[in-house]
PDB file of C-alpha atoms in Angstrom:
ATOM      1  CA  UNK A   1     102.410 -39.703 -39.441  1.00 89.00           C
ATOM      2  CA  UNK A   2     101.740 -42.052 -42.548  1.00 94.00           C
ATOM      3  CA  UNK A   3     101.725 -46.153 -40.721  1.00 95.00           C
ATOM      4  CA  UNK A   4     104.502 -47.721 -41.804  1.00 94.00           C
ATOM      5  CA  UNK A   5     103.169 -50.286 -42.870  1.00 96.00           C
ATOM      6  CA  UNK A   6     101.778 -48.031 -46.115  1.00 96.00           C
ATOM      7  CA  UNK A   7     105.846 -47.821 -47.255  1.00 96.00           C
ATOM      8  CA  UNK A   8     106.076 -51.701 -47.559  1.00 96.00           C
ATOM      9  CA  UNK A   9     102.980 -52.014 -50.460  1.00 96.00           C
ATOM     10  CA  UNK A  10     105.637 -51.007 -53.240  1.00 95.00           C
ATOM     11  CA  UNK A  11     103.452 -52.196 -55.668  1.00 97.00           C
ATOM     12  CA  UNK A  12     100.852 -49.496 -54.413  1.00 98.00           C
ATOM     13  CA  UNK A  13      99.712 -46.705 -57.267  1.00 98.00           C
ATOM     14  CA  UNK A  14      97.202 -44.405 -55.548  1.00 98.00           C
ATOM     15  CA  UNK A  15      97.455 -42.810 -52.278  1.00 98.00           C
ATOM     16  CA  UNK A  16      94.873 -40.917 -50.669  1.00 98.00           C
ATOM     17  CA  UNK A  17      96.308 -38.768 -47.871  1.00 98.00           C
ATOM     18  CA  UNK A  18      93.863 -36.201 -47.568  1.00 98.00           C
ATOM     19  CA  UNK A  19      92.321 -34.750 -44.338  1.00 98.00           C
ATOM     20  CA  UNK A  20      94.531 -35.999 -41.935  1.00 97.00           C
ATOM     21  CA  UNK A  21      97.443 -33.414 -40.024  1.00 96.00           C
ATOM     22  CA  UNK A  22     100.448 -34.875 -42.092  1.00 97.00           C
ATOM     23  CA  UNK A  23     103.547 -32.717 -41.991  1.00 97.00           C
ATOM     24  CA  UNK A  24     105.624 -35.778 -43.470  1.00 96.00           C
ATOM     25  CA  UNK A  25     105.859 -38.206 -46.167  1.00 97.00           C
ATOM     26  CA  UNK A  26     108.165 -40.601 -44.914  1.00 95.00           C
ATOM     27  CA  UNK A  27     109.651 -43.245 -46.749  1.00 96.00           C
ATOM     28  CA  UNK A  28     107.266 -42.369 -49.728  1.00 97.00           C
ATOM     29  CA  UNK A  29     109.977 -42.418 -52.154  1.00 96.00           C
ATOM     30  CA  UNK A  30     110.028 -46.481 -51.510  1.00 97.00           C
ATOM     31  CA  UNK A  31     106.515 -46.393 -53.594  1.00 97.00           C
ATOM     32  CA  UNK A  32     108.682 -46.481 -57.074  1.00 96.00           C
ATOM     33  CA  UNK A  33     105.137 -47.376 -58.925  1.00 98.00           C
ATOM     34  CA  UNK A  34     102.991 -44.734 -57.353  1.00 98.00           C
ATOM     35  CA  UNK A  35     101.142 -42.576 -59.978  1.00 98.00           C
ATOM     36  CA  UNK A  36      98.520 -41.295 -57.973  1.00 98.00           C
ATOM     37  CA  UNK A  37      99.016 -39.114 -54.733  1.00 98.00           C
ATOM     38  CA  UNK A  38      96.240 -36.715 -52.847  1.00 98.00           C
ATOM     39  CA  UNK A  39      97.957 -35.236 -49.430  1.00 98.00           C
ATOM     40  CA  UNK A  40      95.196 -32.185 -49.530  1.00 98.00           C
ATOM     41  CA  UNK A  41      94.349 -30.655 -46.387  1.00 98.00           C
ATOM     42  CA  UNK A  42      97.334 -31.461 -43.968  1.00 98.00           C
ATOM     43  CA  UNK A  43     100.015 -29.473 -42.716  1.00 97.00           C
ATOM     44  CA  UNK A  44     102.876 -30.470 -45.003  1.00 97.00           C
ATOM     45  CA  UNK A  45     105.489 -27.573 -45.782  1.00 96.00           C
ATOM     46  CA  UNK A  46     107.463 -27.304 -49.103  1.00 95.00           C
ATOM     47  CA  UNK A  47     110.775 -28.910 -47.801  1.00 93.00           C
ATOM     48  CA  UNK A  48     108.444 -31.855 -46.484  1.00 95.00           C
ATOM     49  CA  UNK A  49     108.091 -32.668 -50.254  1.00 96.00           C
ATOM     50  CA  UNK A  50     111.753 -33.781 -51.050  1.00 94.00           C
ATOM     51  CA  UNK A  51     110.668 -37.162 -51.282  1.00 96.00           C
ATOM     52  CA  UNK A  52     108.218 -36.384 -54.088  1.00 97.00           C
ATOM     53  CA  UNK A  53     110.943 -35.814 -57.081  1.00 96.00           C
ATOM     54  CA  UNK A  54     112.259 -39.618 -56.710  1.00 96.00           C
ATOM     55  CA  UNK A  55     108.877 -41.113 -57.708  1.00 98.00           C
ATOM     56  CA  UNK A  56     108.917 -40.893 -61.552  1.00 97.00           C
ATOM     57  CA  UNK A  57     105.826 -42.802 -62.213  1.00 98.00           C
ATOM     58  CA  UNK A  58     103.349 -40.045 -60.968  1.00 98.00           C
ATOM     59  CA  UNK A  59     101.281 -38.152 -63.010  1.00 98.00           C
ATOM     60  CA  UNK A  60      98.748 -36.809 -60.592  1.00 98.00           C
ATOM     61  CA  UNK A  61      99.854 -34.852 -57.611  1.00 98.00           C
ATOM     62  CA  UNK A  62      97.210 -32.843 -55.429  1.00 98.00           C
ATOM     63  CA  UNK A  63      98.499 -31.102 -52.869  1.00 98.00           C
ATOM     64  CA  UNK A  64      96.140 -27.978 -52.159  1.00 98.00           C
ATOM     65  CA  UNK A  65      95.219 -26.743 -48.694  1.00 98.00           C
ATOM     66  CA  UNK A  66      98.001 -27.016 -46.900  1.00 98.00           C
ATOM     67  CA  UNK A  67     101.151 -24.513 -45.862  1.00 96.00           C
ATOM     68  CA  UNK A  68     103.735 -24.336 -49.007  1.00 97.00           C
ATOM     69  CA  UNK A  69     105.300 -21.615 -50.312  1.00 94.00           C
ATOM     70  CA  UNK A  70     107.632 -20.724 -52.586  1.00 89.00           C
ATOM     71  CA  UNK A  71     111.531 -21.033 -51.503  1.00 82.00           C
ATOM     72  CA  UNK A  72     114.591 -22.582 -53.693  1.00 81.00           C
ATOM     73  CA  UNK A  73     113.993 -25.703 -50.896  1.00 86.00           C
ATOM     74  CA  UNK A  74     111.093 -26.693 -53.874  1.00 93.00           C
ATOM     75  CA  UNK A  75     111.302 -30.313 -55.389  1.00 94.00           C
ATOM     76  CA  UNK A  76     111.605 -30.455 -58.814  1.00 96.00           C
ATOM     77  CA  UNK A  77     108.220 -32.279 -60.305  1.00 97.00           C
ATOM     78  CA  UNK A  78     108.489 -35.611 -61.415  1.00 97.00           C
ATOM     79  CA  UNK A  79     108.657 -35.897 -65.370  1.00 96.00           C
ATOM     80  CA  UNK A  80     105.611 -37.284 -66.030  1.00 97.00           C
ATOM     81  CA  UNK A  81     103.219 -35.018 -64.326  1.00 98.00           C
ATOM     82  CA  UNK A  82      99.783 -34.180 -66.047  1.00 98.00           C
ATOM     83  CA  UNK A  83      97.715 -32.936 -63.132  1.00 98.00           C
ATOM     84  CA  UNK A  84      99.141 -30.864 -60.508  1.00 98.00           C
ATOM     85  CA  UNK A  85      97.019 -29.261 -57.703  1.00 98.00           C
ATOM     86  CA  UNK A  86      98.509 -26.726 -55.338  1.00 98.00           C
ATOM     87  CA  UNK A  87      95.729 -24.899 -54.566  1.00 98.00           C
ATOM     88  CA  UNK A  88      94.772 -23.249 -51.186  1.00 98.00           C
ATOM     89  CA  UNK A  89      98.529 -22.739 -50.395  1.00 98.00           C
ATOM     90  CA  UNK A  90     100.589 -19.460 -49.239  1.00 96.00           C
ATOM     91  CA  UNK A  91     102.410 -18.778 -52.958  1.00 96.00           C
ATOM     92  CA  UNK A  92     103.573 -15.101 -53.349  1.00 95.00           C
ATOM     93  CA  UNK A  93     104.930 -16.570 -56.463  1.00 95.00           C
ATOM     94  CA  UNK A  94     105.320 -19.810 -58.830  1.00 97.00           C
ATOM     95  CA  UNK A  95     108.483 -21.856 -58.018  1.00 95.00           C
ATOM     96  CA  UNK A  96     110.542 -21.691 -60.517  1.00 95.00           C
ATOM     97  CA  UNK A  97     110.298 -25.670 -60.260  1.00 96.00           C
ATOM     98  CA  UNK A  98     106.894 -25.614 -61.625  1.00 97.00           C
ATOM     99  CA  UNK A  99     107.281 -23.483 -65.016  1.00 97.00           C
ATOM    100  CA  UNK A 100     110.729 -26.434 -65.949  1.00 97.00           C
ATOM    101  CA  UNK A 101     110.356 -27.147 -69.369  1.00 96.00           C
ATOM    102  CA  UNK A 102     111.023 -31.087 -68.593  1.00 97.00           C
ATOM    103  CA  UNK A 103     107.118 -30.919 -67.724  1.00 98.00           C
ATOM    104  CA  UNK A 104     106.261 -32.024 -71.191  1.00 97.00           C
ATOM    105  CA  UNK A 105     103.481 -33.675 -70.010  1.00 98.00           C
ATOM    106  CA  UNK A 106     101.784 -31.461 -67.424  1.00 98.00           C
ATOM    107  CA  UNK A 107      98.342 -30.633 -68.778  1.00 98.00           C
ATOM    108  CA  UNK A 108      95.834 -29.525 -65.717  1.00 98.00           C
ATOM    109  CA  UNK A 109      97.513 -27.045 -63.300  1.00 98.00           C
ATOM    110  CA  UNK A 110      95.476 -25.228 -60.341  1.00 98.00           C
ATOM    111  CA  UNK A 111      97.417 -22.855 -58.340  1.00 98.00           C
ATOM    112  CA  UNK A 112      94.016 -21.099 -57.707  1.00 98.00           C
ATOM    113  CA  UNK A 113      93.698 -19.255 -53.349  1.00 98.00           C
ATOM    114  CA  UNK A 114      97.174 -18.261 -53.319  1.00 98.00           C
ATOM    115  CA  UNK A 115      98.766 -15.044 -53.409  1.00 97.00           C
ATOM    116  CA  UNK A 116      99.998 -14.400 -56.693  1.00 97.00           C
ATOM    117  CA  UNK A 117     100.783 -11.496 -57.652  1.00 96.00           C
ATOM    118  CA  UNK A 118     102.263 -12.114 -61.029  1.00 96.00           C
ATOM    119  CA  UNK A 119     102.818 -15.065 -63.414  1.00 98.00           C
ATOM    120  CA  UNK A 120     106.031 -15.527 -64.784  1.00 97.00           C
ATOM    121  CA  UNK A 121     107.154 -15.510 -68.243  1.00 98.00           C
ATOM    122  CA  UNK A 122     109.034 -19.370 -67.971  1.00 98.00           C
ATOM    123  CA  UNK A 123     105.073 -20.561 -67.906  1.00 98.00           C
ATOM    124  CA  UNK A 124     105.303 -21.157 -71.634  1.00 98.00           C
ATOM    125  CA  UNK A 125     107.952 -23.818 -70.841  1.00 98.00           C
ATOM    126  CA  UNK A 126     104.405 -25.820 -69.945  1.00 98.00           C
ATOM    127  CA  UNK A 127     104.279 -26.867 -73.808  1.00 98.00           C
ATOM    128  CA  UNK A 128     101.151 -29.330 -72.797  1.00 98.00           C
ATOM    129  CA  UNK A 129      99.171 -27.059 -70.704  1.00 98.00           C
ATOM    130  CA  UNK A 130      95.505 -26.957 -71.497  1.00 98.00           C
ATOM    131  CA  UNK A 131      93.815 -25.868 -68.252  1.00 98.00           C
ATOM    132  CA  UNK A 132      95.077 -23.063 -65.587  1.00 98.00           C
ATOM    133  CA  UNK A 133      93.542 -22.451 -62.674  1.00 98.00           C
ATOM    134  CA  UNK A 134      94.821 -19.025 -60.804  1.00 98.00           C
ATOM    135  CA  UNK A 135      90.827 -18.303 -59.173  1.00 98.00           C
ATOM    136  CA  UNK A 136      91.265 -15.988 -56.245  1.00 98.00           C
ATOM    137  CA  UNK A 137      94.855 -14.527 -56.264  1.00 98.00           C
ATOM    138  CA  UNK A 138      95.937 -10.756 -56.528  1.00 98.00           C
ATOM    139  CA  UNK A 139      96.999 -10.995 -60.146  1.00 98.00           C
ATOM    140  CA  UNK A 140      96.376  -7.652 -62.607  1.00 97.00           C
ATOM    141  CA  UNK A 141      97.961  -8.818 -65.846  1.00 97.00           C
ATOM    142  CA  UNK A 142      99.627 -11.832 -67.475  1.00 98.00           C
ATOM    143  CA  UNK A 143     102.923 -11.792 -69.851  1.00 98.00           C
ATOM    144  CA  UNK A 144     102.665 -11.889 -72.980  1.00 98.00           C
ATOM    145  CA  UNK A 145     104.592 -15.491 -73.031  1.00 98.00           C
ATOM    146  CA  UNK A 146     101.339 -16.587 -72.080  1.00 98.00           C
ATOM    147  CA  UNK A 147     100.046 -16.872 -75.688  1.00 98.00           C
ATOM    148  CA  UNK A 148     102.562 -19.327 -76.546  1.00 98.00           C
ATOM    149  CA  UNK A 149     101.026 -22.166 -74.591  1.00 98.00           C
ATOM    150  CA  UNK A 150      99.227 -23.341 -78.223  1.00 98.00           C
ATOM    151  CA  UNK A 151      97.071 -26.045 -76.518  1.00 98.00           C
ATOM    152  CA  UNK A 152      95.648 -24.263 -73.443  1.00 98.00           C
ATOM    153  CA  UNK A 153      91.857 -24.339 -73.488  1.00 98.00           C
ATOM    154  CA  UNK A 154      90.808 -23.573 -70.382  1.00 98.00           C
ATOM    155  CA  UNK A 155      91.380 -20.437 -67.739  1.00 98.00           C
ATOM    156  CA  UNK A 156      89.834 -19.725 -65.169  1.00 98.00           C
ATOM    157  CA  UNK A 157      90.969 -16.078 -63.534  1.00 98.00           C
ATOM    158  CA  UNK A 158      88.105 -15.481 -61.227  1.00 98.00           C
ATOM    159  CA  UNK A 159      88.321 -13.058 -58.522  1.00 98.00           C
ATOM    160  CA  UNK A 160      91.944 -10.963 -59.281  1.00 98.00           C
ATOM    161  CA  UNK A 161      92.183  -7.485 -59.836  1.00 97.00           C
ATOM    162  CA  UNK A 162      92.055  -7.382 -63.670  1.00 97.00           C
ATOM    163  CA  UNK A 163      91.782  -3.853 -65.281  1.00 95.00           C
ATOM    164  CA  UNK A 164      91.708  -2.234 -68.316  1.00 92.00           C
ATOM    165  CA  UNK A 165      95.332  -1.111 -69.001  1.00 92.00           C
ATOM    166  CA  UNK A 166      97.770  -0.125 -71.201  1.00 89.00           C
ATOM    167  CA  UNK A 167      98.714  -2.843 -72.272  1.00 93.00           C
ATOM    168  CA  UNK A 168      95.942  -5.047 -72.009  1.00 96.00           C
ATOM    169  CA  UNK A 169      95.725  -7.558 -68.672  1.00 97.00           C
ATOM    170  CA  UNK A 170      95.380 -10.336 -71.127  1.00 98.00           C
ATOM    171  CA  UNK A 171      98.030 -10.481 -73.845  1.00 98.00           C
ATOM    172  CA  UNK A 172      96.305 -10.683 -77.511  1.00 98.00           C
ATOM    173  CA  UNK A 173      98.387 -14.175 -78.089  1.00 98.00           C
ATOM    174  CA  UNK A 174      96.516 -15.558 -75.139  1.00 98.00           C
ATOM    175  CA  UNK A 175      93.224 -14.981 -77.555  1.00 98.00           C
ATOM    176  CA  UNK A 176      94.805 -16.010 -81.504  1.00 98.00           C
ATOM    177  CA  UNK A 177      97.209 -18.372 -80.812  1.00 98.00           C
ATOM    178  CA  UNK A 178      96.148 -20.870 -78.111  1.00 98.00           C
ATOM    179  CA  UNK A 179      92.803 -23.049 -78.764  1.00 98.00           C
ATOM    180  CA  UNK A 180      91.269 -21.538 -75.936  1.00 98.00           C
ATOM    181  CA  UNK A 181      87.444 -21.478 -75.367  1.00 96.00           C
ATOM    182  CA  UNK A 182      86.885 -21.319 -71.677  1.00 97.00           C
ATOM    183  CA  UNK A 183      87.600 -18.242 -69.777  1.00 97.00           C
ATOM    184  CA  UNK A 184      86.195 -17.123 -66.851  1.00 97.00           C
ATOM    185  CA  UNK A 185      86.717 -13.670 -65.092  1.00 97.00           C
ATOM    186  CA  UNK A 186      83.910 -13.537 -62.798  1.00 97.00           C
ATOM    187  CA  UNK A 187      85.056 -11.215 -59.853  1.00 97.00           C
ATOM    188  CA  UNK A 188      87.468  -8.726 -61.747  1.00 97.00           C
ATOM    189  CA  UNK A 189      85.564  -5.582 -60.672  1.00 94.00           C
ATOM    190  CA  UNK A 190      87.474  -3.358 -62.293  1.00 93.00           C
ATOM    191  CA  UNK A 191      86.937  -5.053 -65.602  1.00 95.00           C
ATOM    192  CA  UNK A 192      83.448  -5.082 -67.750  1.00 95.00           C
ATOM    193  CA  UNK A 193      82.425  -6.881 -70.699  1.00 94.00           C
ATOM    194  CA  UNK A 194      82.745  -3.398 -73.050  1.00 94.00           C
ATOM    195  CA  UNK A 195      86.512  -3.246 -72.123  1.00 95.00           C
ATOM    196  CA  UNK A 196      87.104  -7.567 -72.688  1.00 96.00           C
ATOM    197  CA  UNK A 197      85.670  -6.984 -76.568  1.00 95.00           C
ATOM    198  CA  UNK A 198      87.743  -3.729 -76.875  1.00 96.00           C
ATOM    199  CA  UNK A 199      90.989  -6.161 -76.408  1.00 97.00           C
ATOM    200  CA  UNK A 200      93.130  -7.129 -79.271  1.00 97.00           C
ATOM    201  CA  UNK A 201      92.176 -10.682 -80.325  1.00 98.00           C
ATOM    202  CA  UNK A 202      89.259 -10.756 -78.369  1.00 97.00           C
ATOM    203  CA  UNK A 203      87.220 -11.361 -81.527  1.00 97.00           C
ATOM    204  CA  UNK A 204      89.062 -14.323 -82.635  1.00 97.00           C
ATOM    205  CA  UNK A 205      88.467 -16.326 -79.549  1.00 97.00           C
ATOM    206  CA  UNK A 206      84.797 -15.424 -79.902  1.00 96.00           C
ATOM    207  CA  UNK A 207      84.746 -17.067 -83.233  1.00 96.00           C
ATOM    208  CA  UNK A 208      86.408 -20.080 -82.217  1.00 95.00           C
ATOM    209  CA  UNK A 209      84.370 -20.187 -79.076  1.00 93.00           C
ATOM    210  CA  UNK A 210      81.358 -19.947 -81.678  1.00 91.00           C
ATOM    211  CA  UNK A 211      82.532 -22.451 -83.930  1.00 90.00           C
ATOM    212  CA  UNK A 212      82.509 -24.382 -80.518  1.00 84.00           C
ATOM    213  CA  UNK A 213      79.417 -24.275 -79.949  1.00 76.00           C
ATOM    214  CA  UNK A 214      77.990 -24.986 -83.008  1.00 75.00           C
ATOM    215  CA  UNK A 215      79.316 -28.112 -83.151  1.00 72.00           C
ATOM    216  CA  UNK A 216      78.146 -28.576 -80.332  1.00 65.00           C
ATOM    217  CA  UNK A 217      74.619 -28.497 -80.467  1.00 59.00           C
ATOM    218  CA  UNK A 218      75.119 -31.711 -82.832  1.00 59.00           C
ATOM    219  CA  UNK A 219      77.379 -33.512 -79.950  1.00 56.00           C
ATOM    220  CA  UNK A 220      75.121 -32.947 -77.095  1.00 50.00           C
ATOM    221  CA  UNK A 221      77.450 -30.621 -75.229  1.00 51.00           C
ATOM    222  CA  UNK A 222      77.014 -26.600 -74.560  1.00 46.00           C
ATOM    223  CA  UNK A 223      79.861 -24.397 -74.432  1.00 48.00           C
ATOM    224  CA  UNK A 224      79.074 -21.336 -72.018  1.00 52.00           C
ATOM    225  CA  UNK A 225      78.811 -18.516 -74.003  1.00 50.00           C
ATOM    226  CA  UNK A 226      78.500 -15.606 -71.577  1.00 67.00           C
ATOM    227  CA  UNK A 227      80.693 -12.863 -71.633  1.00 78.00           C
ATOM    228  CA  UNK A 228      83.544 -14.263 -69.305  1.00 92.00           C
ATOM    229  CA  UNK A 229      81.512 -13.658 -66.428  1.00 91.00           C
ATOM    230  CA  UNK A 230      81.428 -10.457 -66.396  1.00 91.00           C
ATOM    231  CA  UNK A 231      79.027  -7.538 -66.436  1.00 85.00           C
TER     232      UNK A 231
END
């Protein structure tokens, strides 16, 4: 269990939990001014979080490697969220909790080792998204919704079961109308380089990934400009 004495440092604003066998949080929800909070690899369970939704000053939550899933007993997030790490976990699916459009500020999101086996539409609630993370799940396509997170710049969707399909895994939107410029794919067998440039929009996110990097090459910084990762 957390010491108690932790719960009487209200003034505390980063908490480092990790590696320890924590199935509890305790009287967390006394730390009104925490903003910080790691509880990765312990043995907390998703109704173990209640606590978490009554401390509306975080805005980075890490929570991966431990033994959540998805049920209705899910706390909502707190407002303010920008990071949130739930990787290494048991989800079959994204809590509904997750994809609330009150999230206006939720930026970096890593649900990557999981069990995924879709994404839901509500994900464009995240209005401020700019990286996902779903790395080794058992997703084959996204929705279409997808391409109206406009700021998303980042996604990484290595190791799923991507194919070329009718329609295409990745909706064209995802390509012309976010900013993206990093996506990886590295581990999607079933999916080559040919059939990525034979998808609709693929060609406009290689010109803005170009446009990237030449700029680039003036900052100091290299955009990878591989083929996604894959062969």
């Amino acid at each position: 269990e957390i010491p108690g004495q932790v719960f009487q440092i209200t003034s505390l604003r980063t908490l480092d939990l990790s590696k320890n066998k924590i199935r509890h949080l305790g009287k967390i929800s006394q730390l009104h001014e925490l903003k910080s909070l790691n509880c990765d690899s312990n043995n907390l369970t998703t109704k173990s979080l209640s606590s978490i939704s009554k401390l509306p000053k975080l805005t980075t939550i890490s929570i991966g490697k431990n033994k959540l899933t998805e049920s209705d007993s899910f706390p909502s997030m707190p407002p303010k969220v920008k990071t949130l790490k739930l990787y290494g976990n048991s989800f079959s699916s994204i809590p509904k909790q997750i994809c609330d459009r009150k999230l206006t500020s939720l930026e970096k999101l890593d649900l990557s080792c999981n069990n995924l086996a879709c994404v839901p539409s509500e994900i464009c609630n995240l209005a401020s998204l700019t990286e996902l993370n779903l790395d080794k799940n058992a997703l084959v396509s996204l929705p279409i919704e997808m391409g109206r997170l406009t700021k998303l710049k980042a996604l990484s969707l290595k190791n799923n079961y991507l194919t070329k399909s009718n329609p295409q895994p990745i909706p064209a939107g995802v390509f012309t109308e976010t900013l993206l410029i990093d996506l990886n794919l590295h581990g999607n067998d079933r999916l080559t380089s040919t059939d990525l440039n034979e998808f609709d929009g693929f060609d406009v996110f290689l010109e803005r990934r170009k446009k990237k990097k030449d700029k680039s090459l003036h900052g100091g910084a290299m955009v990878d400009m591989s083929v996604c990762g894959l062969k």
